Coordinates of C-alpha atoms in Angstrom, one line a residue:
M1 CA 63.1 103.8 132.0
K2 CA 62.2 106.1 129.5
W3 CA 65.1 108.8 129.8
L4 CA 67.5 105.9 129.6
A5 CA 66.0 104.3 126.3
A6 CA 65.9 108.0 124.6
L7 CA 69.5 108.9 125.6
L8 CA 70.6 105.4 124.2
A9 CA 68.5 105.9 121.1
A10 CA 70.2 109.3 120.7
A11 CA 73.5 108.0 121.2
V12 CA 72.7 105.8 118.0
F13 CA 72.7 109.1 115.5
V14 CA 75.5 110.6 114.1
P15 CA 76.1 114.4 114.9
A16 CA 76.3 116.4 112.0
S17 CA 79.6 118.1 113.1
A18 CA 81.3 115.1 113.8
R19 CA 83.4 113.3 111.4
S20 CA 82.1 109.9 110.6
L21 CA 84.1 106.7 111.1
T22 CA 83.9 103.2 111.1
I23 CA 86.4 100.6 112.8
E24 CA 87.3 99.5 109.1
E25 CA 87.7 102.9 107.9
A26 CA 89.9 104.0 111.1
T27 CA 92.1 100.6 110.2
A28 CA 92.6 101.2 106.8
R29 CA 93.9 105.2 107.4
A30 CA 96.2 103.6 109.8
L31 CA 97.8 101.0 107.1
A32 CA 98.1 104.0 104.7
A33 CA 99.4 106.9 106.8
N34 CA 100.8 105.8 110.3
P35 CA 103.9 107.4 110.4
R36 CA 105.6 104.9 112.4
L37 CA 104.5 102.4 110.0
Q38 CA 105.7 104.5 106.9
A39 CA 108.9 104.9 108.1
A40 CA 109.1 101.2 108.5
K41 CA 108.2 100.7 105.1
L42 CA 111.2 103.4 104.1
S43 CA 113.7 101.9 105.9
A44 CA 112.8 98.7 104.1
L45 CA 113.0 100.5 101.0
A46 CA 116.7 101.9 102.2
A47 CA 117.7 98.4 103.1
A48 CA 116.7 97.1 99.6
Q49 CA 118.9 99.8 98.1
R50 CA 121.5 98.9 100.3
A51 CA 121.5 95.5 99.1
Q52 CA 121.5 96.8 95.4
E53 CA 124.7 98.6 96.6
A54 CA 126.3 95.8 98.3
A55 CA 125.7 93.4 95.1
G56 CA 127.0 96.0 92.5
R57 CA 130.7 96.4 94.4
R58 CA 131.6 93.1 93.1
Y59 CA 131.7 95.2 89.7
G60 CA 134.3 97.3 90.5
E61 CA 134.5 101.1 89.9
V62 CA 135.1 103.4 86.8
D63 CA 135.7 106.8 87.1
L64 CA 136.7 110.0 84.8
V65 CA 140.1 111.6 86.4
G66 CA 141.5 114.3 85.7
S67 CA 144.4 117.2 87.0
Y68 CA 146.0 120.1 86.2
N69 CA 149.7 120.9 87.9
H70 CA 151.9 123.7 87.9
Y71 CA 155.4 122.9 89.3
D72 CA 158.4 125.3 90.3
G73 CA 160.4 123.9 87.5
N74 CA 160.1 121.8 84.2
R75 CA 159.3 118.2 84.8
S76 CA 158.3 115.2 82.7
L77 CA 154.8 115.0 81.3
V78 CA 155.2 111.5 81.3
P79 CA 156.9 108.8 82.9
I80 CA 160.1 108.0 81.4
S81 CA 160.3 105.0 79.0
V82 CA 162.2 104.1 76.6
D83 CA 159.9 105.0 73.6
L84 CA 160.7 108.2 74.1
F85 CA 164.1 108.3 72.9
K86 CA 163.1 107.8 69.6
N87 CA 166.3 110.0 68.8
P88 CA 169.3 108.7 71.2
S89 CA 171.3 111.5 69.9
L90 CA 169.4 114.4 71.6
G91 CA 169.6 112.6 75.0
F92 CA 167.3 114.1 77.6
Y93 CA 166.4 117.3 75.7
Q94 CA 164.3 115.7 73.6
L95 CA 161.9 114.4 76.7
P96 CA 158.2 116.1 77.0
W97 CA 159.4 118.7 79.7
D98 CA 157.0 121.6 81.1
R99 CA 155.9 123.0 84.3
N100 CA 152.3 123.0 83.0
Q101 CA 150.7 119.7 82.7
L102 CA 147.0 118.7 82.1
H103 CA 146.3 114.6 82.7
Y104 CA 142.8 113.3 82.1
G105 CA 141.0 109.9 81.4
I106 CA 139.5 107.0 82.6
A107 CA 140.6 104.8 85.8
Y108 CA 139.2 101.4 86.8
Q109 CA 139.8 99.0 89.6
I110 CA 138.0 95.6 90.1
P111 CA 138.1 93.7 93.1
L112 CA 139.0 90.1 92.7
L113 CA 139.4 89.1 96.5
A114 CA 138.5 91.2 99.5
G115 CA 139.0 89.4 102.5
G116 CA 135.1 88.2 102.1
Q117 CA 134.0 91.6 102.0
L118 CA 132.2 91.1 98.6
H119 CA 130.7 87.9 99.2
E120 CA 129.9 87.9 102.7
G121 CA 129.2 92.0 102.3
R122 CA 126.4 91.1 100.0
L123 CA 124.6 88.4 102.0
I124 CA 124.7 90.8 105.1
A125 CA 123.0 93.4 103.1
K126 CA 120.2 90.7 101.3
L127 CA 119.8 89.6 105.2
A128 CA 119.3 92.9 106.5
Q129 CA 116.5 93.7 103.7
R130 CA 114.8 90.6 104.8
A131 CA 114.7 91.7 108.3
A132 CA 113.8 95.1 107.5
D133 CA 111.1 93.6 105.2
D134 CA 109.6 91.7 108.5
L135 CA 109.5 94.7 110.7
A136 CA 107.6 96.3 108.0
F137 CA 105.0 94.0 108.1
Y138 CA 104.9 93.3 111.8
G139 CA 104.5 97.3 112.2
A140 CA 101.5 96.8 109.8
D141 CA 99.8 94.1 112.0
E142 CA 100.7 96.1 115.2
A143 CA 99.4 99.3 113.5
R144 CA 96.2 97.4 112.5
Y145 CA 95.9 96.0 116.6
N146 CA 96.7 99.5 117.7
V147 CA 93.8 101.4 116.0
R148 CA 91.4 99.0 116.6
A149 CA 92.0 98.8 120.0
A150 CA 92.2 102.5 120.5
Y151 CA 88.5 102.8 118.3
R152 CA 87.0 100.1 120.7
N153 CA 88.6 102.3 123.8
A154 CA 87.1 105.5 122.4
L155 CA 83.8 103.0 121.9
T156 CA 83.8 102.3 125.6
L157 CA 84.4 105.8 126.6
T158 CA 81.5 106.9 124.3
H159 CA 79.1 104.5 125.6
A160 CA 80.4 105.5 129.3
L161 CA 79.6 109.2 128.9
T162 CA 76.0 108.3 127.8
A163 CA 75.4 106.4 130.8
V164 CA 77.0 108.8 133.2
A165 CA 74.7 111.7 131.2
A166 CA 71.6 109.5 131.7
Y167 CA 72.9 109.1 135.5
E168 CA 73.4 112.9 136.0
R169 CA 69.9 114.0 134.3
A170 CA 68.2 111.4 136.5
L171 CA 69.8 113.1 139.7
E172 CA 69.1 116.5 138.4
N173 CA 65.6 115.5 138.3
D174 CA 65.6 114.1 141.5
A175 CA 67.6 116.8 143.3
K176 CA 64.6 119.2 142.0
D177 CA 62.4 116.8 143.7
A178 CA 64.5 116.7 146.6
D179 CA 64.6 120.0 146.9
L180 CA 60.7 120.6 147.2
K181 CA 60.3 117.7 149.5
V182 CA 62.9 119.7 151.9
K183 CA 61.1 122.6 151.4
V184 CA 57.7 121.3 152.4
G185 CA 59.3 119.1 155.3
A186 CA 58.5 115.7 153.6
W187 CA 62.3 114.9 153.5
A188 CA 65.4 115.8 155.9
S189 CA 67.8 118.2 154.6
V190 CA 70.5 115.9 154.9
D191 CA 68.8 113.7 152.1
G192 CA 68.6 116.4 149.7
A193 CA 72.2 117.1 150.1
K194 CA 72.9 113.4 149.6
V195 CA 71.2 114.2 146.2
H196 CA 73.0 117.0 145.4
F197 CA 76.5 115.5 146.4
A198 CA 75.9 112.7 144.2
L199 CA 74.6 115.1 141.4
A200 CA 78.2 116.9 141.8
S201 CA 80.2 113.6 142.0
A202 CA 78.3 112.6 138.6
R203 CA 79.2 116.2 136.7
A204 CA 82.5 115.8 138.0
Q205 CA 82.6 112.2 136.9
R206 CA 81.3 113.1 133.2
E207 CA 84.3 115.8 133.1
A208 CA 86.6 112.8 133.4
V209 CA 84.5 110.4 130.8
Q210 CA 84.8 113.5 128.6
A211 CA 88.6 114.4 129.0
G212 CA 89.1 110.5 128.6
I213 CA 87.4 110.4 124.9
D214 CA 89.6 113.5 124.2
S215 CA 92.7 111.7 124.9
V216 CA 91.6 108.8 123.1
D217 CA 90.2 110.5 119.9
A218 CA 93.6 112.4 119.7
L219 CA 95.5 108.7 120.1
L220 CA 93.1 107.5 117.3
A221 CA 94.3 110.5 115.2
A222 CA 97.3 109.7 115.5
L223 CA 97.6 106.2 114.8
M224 CA 95.8 107.1 111.6
G225 CA 98.5 109.8 110.7
E226 CA 96.1 112.7 110.9
D227 CA 95.1 115.6 112.7
L228 CA 92.3 115.4 115.4
P229 CA 89.5 117.3 113.5
P230 CA 87.9 119.5 116.2
E231 CA 84.8 118.4 116.3
G232 CA 86.2 114.8 116.7
Y233 CA 85.3 111.3 115.6
A234 CA 81.5 110.0 115.9
L235 CA 82.2 106.4 115.9
A236 CA 80.0 103.3 114.8
D237 CA 79.6 100.5 117.4
V238 CA 81.1 96.9 116.8
P239 CA 78.3 95.2 118.8
E240 CA 79.2 91.8 117.8
A241 CA 80.5 89.2 120.5
P242 CA 83.3 87.7 118.7
A243 CA 83.4 83.6 118.3
P244 CA 85.7 82.0 121.0
P245 CA 89.0 81.4 119.9
A246 CA 90.4 78.5 118.4
G247 CA 93.5 76.1 119.5
T248 CA 95.1 75.6 122.6
L249 CA 97.6 77.5 124.2
R250 CA 100.2 75.0 122.1
D251 CA 98.7 75.7 119.1
N252 CA 98.8 79.5 119.2
A253 CA 102.3 79.6 120.8
E254 CA 103.3 77.2 117.5
A255 CA 101.4 79.6 115.7
A256 CA 103.4 82.8 116.8
L257 CA 106.5 81.3 117.0
G258 CA 106.4 80.4 113.3
G259 CA 104.7 83.5 112.4
R260 CA 105.5 86.2 113.7
R261 CA 107.5 88.4 112.1
D262 CA 108.9 90.6 114.6
L263 CA 110.8 86.9 115.8
A264 CA 111.6 86.4 112.1
A265 CA 113.4 89.8 111.8
V266 CA 115.3 88.9 115.4
K267 CA 116.1 85.3 113.8
V268 CA 117.4 87.3 110.3
T269 CA 119.6 89.4 112.9
V270 CA 121.4 86.0 114.3
A271 CA 121.9 85.0 110.8
I272 CA 124.1 88.6 110.1
A273 CA 125.6 88.0 113.1
E274 CA 126.9 84.7 111.9
R275 CA 127.9 86.3 108.4
K276 CA 129.8 88.7 110.1
R277 CA 131.8 86.3 112.0
I278 CA 133.0 84.8 108.9
L279 CA 133.7 88.0 107.6
A280 CA 136.0 88.3 110.5
K281 CA 137.6 85.3 109.2
E282 CA 137.8 86.0 106.2
A283 CA 139.6 89.2 106.8
F284 CA 143.0 87.4 107.8
G285 CA 143.0 86.4 103.9
P286 CA 144.9 87.7 101.1
Q287 CA 143.2 91.0 98.9
L288 CA 143.7 91.1 95.3
M289 CA 142.6 93.7 93.0
L290 CA 142.5 94.7 89.3
G291 CA 143.6 98.3 88.2
G292 CA 144.5 100.7 85.8
N293 CA 143.8 103.4 83.7
V294 CA 143.7 105.1 80.4
M295 CA 145.4 108.7 80.4
A296 CA 145.9 111.8 77.8
N297 CA 148.7 114.0 78.7
S298 CA 149.2 117.4 77.3
A299 CA 151.3 120.3 78.3
P300 CA 151.6 123.8 76.5
G301 CA 155.5 122.9 75.7
V302 CA 154.4 119.6 74.2
E303 CA 153.7 119.9 70.3
D304 CA 151.4 116.4 70.4
R305 CA 149.3 114.9 73.3
I306 CA 150.9 111.7 74.8
D307 CA 148.4 109.0 75.6
T308 CA 149.1 106.6 78.3
N309 CA 147.8 103.1 79.9
E310 CA 148.3 100.8 82.6
F311 CA 147.4 97.7 83.9
G312 CA 148.2 95.8 86.9
L313 CA 147.5 93.5 89.6
Y314 CA 147.9 94.3 93.4
L315 CA 148.2 91.7 96.0
K316 CA 147.7 92.5 99.6
L317 CA 149.1 90.0 102.4
P318 CA 147.8 91.4 105.8
L319 CA 150.7 90.3 108.3
F320 CA 150.4 92.9 111.0
E321 CA 147.5 95.5 112.3
G322 CA 148.1 96.0 115.8
G323 CA 145.9 92.8 116.7
Q324 CA 143.0 94.5 115.2
R325 CA 141.6 91.0 112.9
V326 CA 141.9 89.4 116.2
H327 CA 139.8 91.5 118.2
A328 CA 137.1 91.9 115.5
L329 CA 137.2 88.3 115.5
R330 CA 136.5 87.8 119.2
A331 CA 133.8 90.6 118.8
A332 CA 131.9 89.2 116.2
A333 CA 131.8 85.7 118.1
F334 CA 130.3 87.7 121.4
D335 CA 128.1 89.5 118.9
L336 CA 126.6 86.4 117.5
Q337 CA 126.3 84.7 121.1
A338 CA 124.6 88.0 122.3
A339 CA 122.3 87.6 119.0
R340 CA 121.2 84.6 119.9
R341 CA 120.2 85.4 123.2
Q342 CA 118.4 87.8 122.0
Q343 CA 116.6 85.3 120.1
R344 CA 115.8 83.3 123.1
A345 CA 114.5 86.7 124.5
K346 CA 112.0 87.0 122.3
E347 CA 111.1 83.7 121.8
L348 CA 110.1 84.0 125.7
E349 CA 108.6 87.0 125.1
V350 CA 106.4 85.6 122.2
L351 CA 105.3 82.7 124.6
A352 CA 104.2 84.9 127.4
Q353 CA 102.5 87.3 125.2
V354 CA 100.4 84.2 123.9
Q355 CA 99.6 83.7 127.6
D356 CA 98.9 86.6 128.5
A357 CA 96.4 87.0 125.4
L358 CA 94.4 83.8 126.3
G359 CA 94.1 84.8 130.0
R360 CA 93.1 88.4 128.0
V361 CA 90.2 86.5 126.3
Q362 CA 89.0 84.5 129.4
A363 CA 88.6 87.4 131.8
A364 CA 87.1 89.9 128.9
R365 CA 84.3 87.2 128.5
A366 CA 83.8 86.9 132.0
Q367 CA 83.7 90.5 132.2
L368 CA 81.1 91.0 129.7
A369 CA 78.9 87.9 131.0
A370 CA 78.7 90.1 134.4
G371 CA 78.2 93.1 132.4
E372 CA 75.3 91.4 131.0
A373 CA 74.0 90.6 134.0
Q374 CA 74.5 93.8 135.9
R375 CA 72.6 95.7 132.5
S376 CA 69.5 93.7 132.7
L377 CA 69.4 94.1 136.9
G378 CA 70.5 97.7 137.2
S379 CA 67.6 99.1 135.7
E380 CA 64.8 97.1 137.8
V381 CA 67.1 97.6 141.0
A382 CA 66.8 101.6 140.2
R383 CA 63.2 101.6 139.5
V384 CA 62.2 99.7 142.4
E385 CA 64.4 101.7 145.0
H386 CA 62.9 104.7 143.4
L387 CA 59.2 103.4 144.2
K388 CA 60.3 102.5 147.7
L389 CA 61.4 106.2 148.2
E390 CA 58.6 107.6 147.3
Q391 CA 56.5 105.2 149.7
G392 CA 58.5 106.2 152.5
T393 CA 59.8 102.5 152.8
G394 CA 63.5 103.2 151.2
K395 CA 66.5 104.7 152.1
M396 CA 68.4 107.5 150.4
E397 CA 71.6 105.7 150.6
D398 CA 69.9 102.6 148.7
Y399 CA 68.2 104.6 146.0
L400 CA 71.3 106.4 145.2
A401 CA 73.5 103.3 145.3
A402 CA 70.9 101.8 142.7
R403 CA 71.2 104.4 140.4
T404 CA 74.8 104.5 140.4
Q405 CA 74.9 100.5 139.9
E406 CA 72.3 101.1 136.9
M407 CA 75.3 103.4 135.7
Q408 CA 77.9 101.1 136.3
G409 CA 75.5 98.1 134.3
E410 CA 75.3 100.2 131.3
T411 CA 78.9 101.0 131.4
G412 CA 79.6 97.4 132.4
Y413 CA 78.5 95.8 129.5
W414 CA 80.1 97.7 126.7
Q415 CA 83.1 97.8 128.7
G416 CA 82.8 93.9 128.6
L417 CA 82.0 93.7 124.9
Y418 CA 84.8 95.9 123.5
A419 CA 87.4 94.4 126.1
L420 CA 86.3 90.9 124.6
Q421 CA 86.8 91.9 120.8
S422 CA 90.3 93.8 121.7
A423 CA 91.4 90.5 123.6
V424 CA 90.8 88.4 120.7
D425 CA 92.0 90.6 118.4
Y426 CA 95.2 90.8 120.9
L427 CA 95.4 87.1 120.9
D428 CA 95.1 87.1 116.9
F429 CA 98.1 89.7 116.9
V430 CA 100.6 87.9 119.3
S431 CA 99.9 84.5 117.6
A432 CA 100.0 85.7 114.0
Q433 CA 96.9 84.2 113.0
G434 CA 94.8 87.2 112.3
G435 CA 95.4 90.4 110.5
Q436 CA 98.7 89.5 109.0
H437 CA 100.1 91.4 106.0
D438 CA 102.2 89.2 103.5

């Protein structure tokens, strides 16, 4: 029909006031600016820095230290040693006494044995960095799928709006004709009322579809990390029907279990729990630290500055801490068991998602076939019913139903097409076979 062809052709042109956007541009914007994805990337960078921090602990610490002390009476500037008694005849009076003292210098400590905190802590930090990287990569795949699905949902609603608008305009013409025929007595008033009711319903449906477009546009803008432009988005159609997915359920399941980055992050969590249990065991062992300082000591009542240095090995053998280490070891064992259960739960979730994705593809393919059939039939049925109504052999209910089917056929085709595209995208996403970012 001419009015439908004209409206569909008009939908192809991009309004000058709307911001043009293709699906690939939307994907690129989401990967560059999606806030959650950016947060995941920053978390990965933070985890990398924590890994470097843990690696640096083995080198110990060197600090500049200093203190100023004012005592209630004169005290020795440095600890008493035999070197201070250079002149034995002077006795204690030759010691460097003063109530105001200044001490400054360099202090250092190097851990030699730290109950596993050095080695295991470094390994745990590296594993945490790997998990954060995996989650960031998975976040990129998730953002890619979400923005493309939202884009196609917006396209579906845009075509639905076009179809509803065409339906509404047709009913407006029919309402004018109905008013005239009721006026001249060719139609009963109830038939005219039916047309006006259908027109009111079409207008309400158009408003609902427009609200859906506004909502999806807002979601699309959020996924791309930007504010929704006042004029909205002018979207480009993606008319190609995707090829059937390759591989069986088993093939896709194996690919998902081997390639999903969120599952890889869960597996790393299990490895972290294992290292933490080892760390809890090693906490029962000794700790050994090398430490010392080089200090300058001066006071107003002492003529020359006195330099001192100290070196020491400090050994700690843990004996009793109220059972803390025992409980920590048991907690680490339970955490490990919990992590393994979480891994199993994630694996089952991944397998269920693959099964669901294959079902979505099959259902969407059938939906597209039905939409194609309904689309080709709807226009012809509406034309025939209109002719029958004009000739007086048709029923108003049949004509209005045909108009509705015509609108639903146009909507159903695009809905089926984009549902199939999103279903294939979803299968690629959950089976880790499409859109992966290494």
